[in-house]
PDB file of C-alpha atoms in Angstrom:
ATOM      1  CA  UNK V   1      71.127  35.150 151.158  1.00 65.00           C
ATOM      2  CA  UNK V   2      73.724  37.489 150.772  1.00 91.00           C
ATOM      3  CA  UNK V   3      76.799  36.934 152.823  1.00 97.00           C
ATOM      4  CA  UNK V   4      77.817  38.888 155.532  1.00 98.00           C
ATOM      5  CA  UNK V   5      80.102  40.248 158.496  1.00 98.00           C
ATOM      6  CA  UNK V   6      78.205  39.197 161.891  1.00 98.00           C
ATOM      7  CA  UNK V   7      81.364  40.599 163.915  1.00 98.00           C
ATOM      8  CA  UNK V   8      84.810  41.876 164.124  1.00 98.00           C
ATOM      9  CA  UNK V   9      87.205  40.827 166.616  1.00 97.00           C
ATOM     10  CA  UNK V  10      90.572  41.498 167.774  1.00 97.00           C
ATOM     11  CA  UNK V  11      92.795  40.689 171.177  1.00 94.00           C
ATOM     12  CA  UNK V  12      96.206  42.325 172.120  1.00 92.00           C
ATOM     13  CA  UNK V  13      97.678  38.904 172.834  1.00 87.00           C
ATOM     14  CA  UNK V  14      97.986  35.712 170.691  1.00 83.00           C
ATOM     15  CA  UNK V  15      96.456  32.312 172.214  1.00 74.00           C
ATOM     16  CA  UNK V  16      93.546  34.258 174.539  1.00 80.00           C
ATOM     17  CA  UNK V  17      89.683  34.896 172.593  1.00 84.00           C
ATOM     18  CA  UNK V  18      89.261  38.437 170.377  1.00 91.00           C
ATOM     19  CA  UNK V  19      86.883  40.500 171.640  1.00 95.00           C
ATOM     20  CA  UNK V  20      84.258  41.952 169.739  1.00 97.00           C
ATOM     21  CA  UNK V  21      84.375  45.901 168.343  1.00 98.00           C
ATOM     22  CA  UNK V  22      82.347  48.021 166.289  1.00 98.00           C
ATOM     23  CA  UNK V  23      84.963  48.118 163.712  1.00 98.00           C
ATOM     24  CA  UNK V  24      88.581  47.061 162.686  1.00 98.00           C
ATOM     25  CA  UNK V  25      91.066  48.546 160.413  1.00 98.00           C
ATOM     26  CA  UNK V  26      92.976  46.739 157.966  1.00 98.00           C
ATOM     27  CA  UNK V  27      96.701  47.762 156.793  1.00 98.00           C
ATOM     28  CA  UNK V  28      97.700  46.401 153.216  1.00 98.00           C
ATOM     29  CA  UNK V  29      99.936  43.593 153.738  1.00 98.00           C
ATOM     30  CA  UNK V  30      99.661  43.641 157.575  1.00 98.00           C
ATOM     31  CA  UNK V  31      96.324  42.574 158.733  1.00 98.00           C
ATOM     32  CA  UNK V  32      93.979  44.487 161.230  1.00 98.00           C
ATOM     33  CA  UNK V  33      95.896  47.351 163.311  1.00 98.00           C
ATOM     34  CA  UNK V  34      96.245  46.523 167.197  1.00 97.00           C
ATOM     35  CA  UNK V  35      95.521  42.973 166.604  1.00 97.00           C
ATOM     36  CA  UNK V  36      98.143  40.438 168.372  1.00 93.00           C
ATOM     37  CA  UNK V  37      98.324  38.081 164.921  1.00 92.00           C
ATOM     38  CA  UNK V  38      99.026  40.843 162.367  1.00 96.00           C
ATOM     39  CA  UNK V  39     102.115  41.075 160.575  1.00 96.00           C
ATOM     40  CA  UNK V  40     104.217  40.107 157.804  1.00 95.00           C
ATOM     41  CA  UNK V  41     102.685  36.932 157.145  1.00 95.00           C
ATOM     42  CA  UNK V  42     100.296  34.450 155.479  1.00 95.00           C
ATOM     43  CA  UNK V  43      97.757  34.167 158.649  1.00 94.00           C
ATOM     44  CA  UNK V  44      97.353  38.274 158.693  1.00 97.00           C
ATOM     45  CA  UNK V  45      93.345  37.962 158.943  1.00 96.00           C
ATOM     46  CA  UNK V  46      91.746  34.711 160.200  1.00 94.00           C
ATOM     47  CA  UNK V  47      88.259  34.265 159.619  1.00 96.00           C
ATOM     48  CA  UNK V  48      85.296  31.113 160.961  1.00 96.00           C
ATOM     49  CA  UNK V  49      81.718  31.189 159.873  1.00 96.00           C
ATOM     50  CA  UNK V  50      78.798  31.732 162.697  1.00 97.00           C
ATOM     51  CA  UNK V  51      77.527  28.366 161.202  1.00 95.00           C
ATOM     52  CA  UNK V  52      80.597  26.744 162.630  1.00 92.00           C
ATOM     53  CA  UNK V  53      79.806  28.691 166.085  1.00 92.00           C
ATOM     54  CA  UNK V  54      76.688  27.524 165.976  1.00 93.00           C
ATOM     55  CA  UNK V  55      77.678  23.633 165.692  1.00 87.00           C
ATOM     56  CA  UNK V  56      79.506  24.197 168.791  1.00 84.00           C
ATOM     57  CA  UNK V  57      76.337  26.229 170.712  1.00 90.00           C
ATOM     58  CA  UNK V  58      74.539  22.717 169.458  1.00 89.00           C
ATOM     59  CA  UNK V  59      77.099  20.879 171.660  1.00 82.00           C
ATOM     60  CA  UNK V  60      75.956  23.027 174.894  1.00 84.00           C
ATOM     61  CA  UNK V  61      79.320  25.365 175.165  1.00 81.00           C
ATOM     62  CA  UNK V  62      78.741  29.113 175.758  1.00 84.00           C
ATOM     63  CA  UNK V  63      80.090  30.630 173.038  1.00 87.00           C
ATOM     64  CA  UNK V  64      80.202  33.247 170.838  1.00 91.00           C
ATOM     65  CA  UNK V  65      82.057  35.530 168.048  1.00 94.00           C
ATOM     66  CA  UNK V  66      85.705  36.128 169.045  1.00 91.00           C
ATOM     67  CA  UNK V  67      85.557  33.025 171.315  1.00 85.00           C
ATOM     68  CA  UNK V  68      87.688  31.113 168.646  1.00 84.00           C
ATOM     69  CA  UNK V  69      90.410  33.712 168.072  1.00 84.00           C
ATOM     70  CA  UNK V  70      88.825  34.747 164.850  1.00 92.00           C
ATOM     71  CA  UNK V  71      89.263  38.539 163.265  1.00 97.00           C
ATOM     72  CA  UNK V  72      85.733  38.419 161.393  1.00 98.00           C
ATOM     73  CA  UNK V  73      82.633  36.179 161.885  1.00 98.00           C
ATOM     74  CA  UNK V  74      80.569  35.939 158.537  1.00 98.00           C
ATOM     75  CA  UNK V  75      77.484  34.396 157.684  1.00 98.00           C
ATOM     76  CA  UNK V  76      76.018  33.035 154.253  1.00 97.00           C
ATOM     77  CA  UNK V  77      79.798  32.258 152.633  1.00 97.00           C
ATOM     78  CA  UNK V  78      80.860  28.330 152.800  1.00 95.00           C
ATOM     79  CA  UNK V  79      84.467  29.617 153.771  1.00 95.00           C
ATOM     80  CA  UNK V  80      86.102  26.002 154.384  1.00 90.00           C
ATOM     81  CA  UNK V  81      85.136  25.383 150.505  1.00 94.00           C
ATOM     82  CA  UNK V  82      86.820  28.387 149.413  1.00 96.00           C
ATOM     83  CA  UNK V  83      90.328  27.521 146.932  1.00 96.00           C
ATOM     84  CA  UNK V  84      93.711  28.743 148.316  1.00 97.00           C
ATOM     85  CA  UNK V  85      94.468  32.316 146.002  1.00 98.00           C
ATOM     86  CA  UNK V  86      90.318  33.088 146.298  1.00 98.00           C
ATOM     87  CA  UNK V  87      90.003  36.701 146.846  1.00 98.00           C
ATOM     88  CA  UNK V  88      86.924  38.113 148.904  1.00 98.00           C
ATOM     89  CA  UNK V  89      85.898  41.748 148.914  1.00 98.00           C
ATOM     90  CA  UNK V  90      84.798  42.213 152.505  1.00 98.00           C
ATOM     91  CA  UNK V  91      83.510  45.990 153.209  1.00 95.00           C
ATOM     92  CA  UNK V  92      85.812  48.426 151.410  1.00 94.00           C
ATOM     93  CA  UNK V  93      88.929  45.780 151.902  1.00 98.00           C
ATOM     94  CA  UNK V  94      90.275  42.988 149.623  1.00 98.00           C
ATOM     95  CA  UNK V  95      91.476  39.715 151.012  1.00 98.00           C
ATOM     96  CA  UNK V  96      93.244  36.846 149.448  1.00 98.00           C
ATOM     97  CA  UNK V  97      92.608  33.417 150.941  1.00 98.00           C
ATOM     98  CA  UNK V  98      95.877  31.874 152.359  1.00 97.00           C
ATOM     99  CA  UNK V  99      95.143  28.879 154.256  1.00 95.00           C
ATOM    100  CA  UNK V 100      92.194  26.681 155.076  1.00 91.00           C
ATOM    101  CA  UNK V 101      92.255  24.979 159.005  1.00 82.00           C
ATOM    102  CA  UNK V 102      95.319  25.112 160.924  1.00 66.00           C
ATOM    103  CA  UNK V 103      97.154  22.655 163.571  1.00 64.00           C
ATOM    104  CA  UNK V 104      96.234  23.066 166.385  1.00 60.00           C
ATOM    105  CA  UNK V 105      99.372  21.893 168.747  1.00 54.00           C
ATOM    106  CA  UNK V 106      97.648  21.974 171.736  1.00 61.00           C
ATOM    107  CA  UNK V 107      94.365  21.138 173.137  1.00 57.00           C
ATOM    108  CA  UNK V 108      92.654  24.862 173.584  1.00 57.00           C
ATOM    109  CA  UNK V 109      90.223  25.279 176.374  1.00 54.00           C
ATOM    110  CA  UNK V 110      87.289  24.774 174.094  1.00 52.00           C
ATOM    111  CA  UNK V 111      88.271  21.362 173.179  1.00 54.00           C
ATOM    112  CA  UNK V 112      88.735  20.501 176.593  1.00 54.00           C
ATOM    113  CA  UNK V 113      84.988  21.765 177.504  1.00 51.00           C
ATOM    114  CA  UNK V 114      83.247  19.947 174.148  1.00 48.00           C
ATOM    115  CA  UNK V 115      85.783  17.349 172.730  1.00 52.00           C
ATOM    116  CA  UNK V 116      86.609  19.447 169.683  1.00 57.00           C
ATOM    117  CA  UNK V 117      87.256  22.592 167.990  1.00 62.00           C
ATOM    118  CA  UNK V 118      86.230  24.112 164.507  1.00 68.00           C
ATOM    119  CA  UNK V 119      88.884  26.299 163.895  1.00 69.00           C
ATOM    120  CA  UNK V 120      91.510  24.052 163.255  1.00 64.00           C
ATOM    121  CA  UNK V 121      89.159  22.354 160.702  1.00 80.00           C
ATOM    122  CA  UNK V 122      86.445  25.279 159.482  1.00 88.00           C
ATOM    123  CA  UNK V 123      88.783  28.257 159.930  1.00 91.00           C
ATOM    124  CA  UNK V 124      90.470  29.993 156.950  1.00 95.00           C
ATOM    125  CA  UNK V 125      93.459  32.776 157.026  1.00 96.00           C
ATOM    126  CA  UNK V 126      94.046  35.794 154.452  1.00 98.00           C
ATOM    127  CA  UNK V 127      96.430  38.669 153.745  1.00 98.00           C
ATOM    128  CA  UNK V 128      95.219  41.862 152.989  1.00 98.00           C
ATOM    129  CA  UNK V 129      95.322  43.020 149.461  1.00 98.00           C
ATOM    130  CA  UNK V 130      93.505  46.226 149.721  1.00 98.00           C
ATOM    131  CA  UNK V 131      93.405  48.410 153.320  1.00 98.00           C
ATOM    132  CA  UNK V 132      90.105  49.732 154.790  1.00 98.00           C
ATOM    133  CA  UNK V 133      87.397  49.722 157.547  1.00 98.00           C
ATOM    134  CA  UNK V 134      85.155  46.483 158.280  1.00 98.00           C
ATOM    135  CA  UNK V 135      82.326  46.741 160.232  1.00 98.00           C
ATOM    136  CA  UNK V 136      79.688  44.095 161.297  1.00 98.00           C
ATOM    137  CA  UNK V 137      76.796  44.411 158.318  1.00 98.00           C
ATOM    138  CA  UNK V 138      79.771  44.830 155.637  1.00 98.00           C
ATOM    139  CA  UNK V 139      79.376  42.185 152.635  1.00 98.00           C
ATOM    140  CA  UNK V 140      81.253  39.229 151.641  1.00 98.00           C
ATOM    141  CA  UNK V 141      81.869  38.973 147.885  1.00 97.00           C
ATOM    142  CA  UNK V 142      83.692  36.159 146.318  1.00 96.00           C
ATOM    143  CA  UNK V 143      85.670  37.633 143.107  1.00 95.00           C
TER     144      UNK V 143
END
């Protein structure tokens, strides 16, 4: 199976779920325009596999793409695996793997509801290498 983009997701304010849109834009060194976490940093593009989602669905919560603050959903690409420096060519844009997991300081709103989270542990981060348009459908390619 070829891997894939299930859904692209973006929110105007950090800590809150992204919602889901037809499409996001991607600004070299920046991340996705009009999303709350792009900038000049490391974690410009975050990214959690609907296999993840779906271990939580397993656990009974109601939830979906965007409901763990991630930027893209994919599907068919073992993302947690993936070596710091990787670079994936995702729709017309190139991303460079910054930073597998994250801490999660506080107890988010899913962990209260199922006892744990997969983002801090199945979540990964990139900067954008090369700008352009991702769209749900668009293909993952590790380089």
């Amino acid at each position: 199976m070829n891997a894939k983009i299930v859904a692209t997701c973006i929110s105007t304010n950090k800590g809150e779920r992204k919602t889901p849109v037809e499409l996001v834009e991607l600004r070299k060194e920046h991340g996705i325009i009009g999303d709350a976490h792009a900038g000049d940093w490391h974690r410009q593009i975050s990214l959690l596999a609907s296999e993840s989602i779906a271990k939580m669905q397993a656990l009974g919560l109601d939830v979906d793409s965007g409901d763990f603050a991630e930027n893209l959903t994919t599907e068919g690409i073992d993302l947690v695996n993936l070596p710091i420096g990787t670079r994936l060519k995702v729709g017309e844009t190139l991303l460079e793997v910054t930073q597998i997991g994250k801490e999660c300081h506080n107890r988010c709103a899913i962990y209260e509801q199922a006892g744990d989270c997969v983002m801090p542990k199945e979540g990964i981060f990139a900067r954008v290498i090369e700008a352009g348009i991702i769209k749900p459908g668009d293909t993952v390619i590790r380089l």
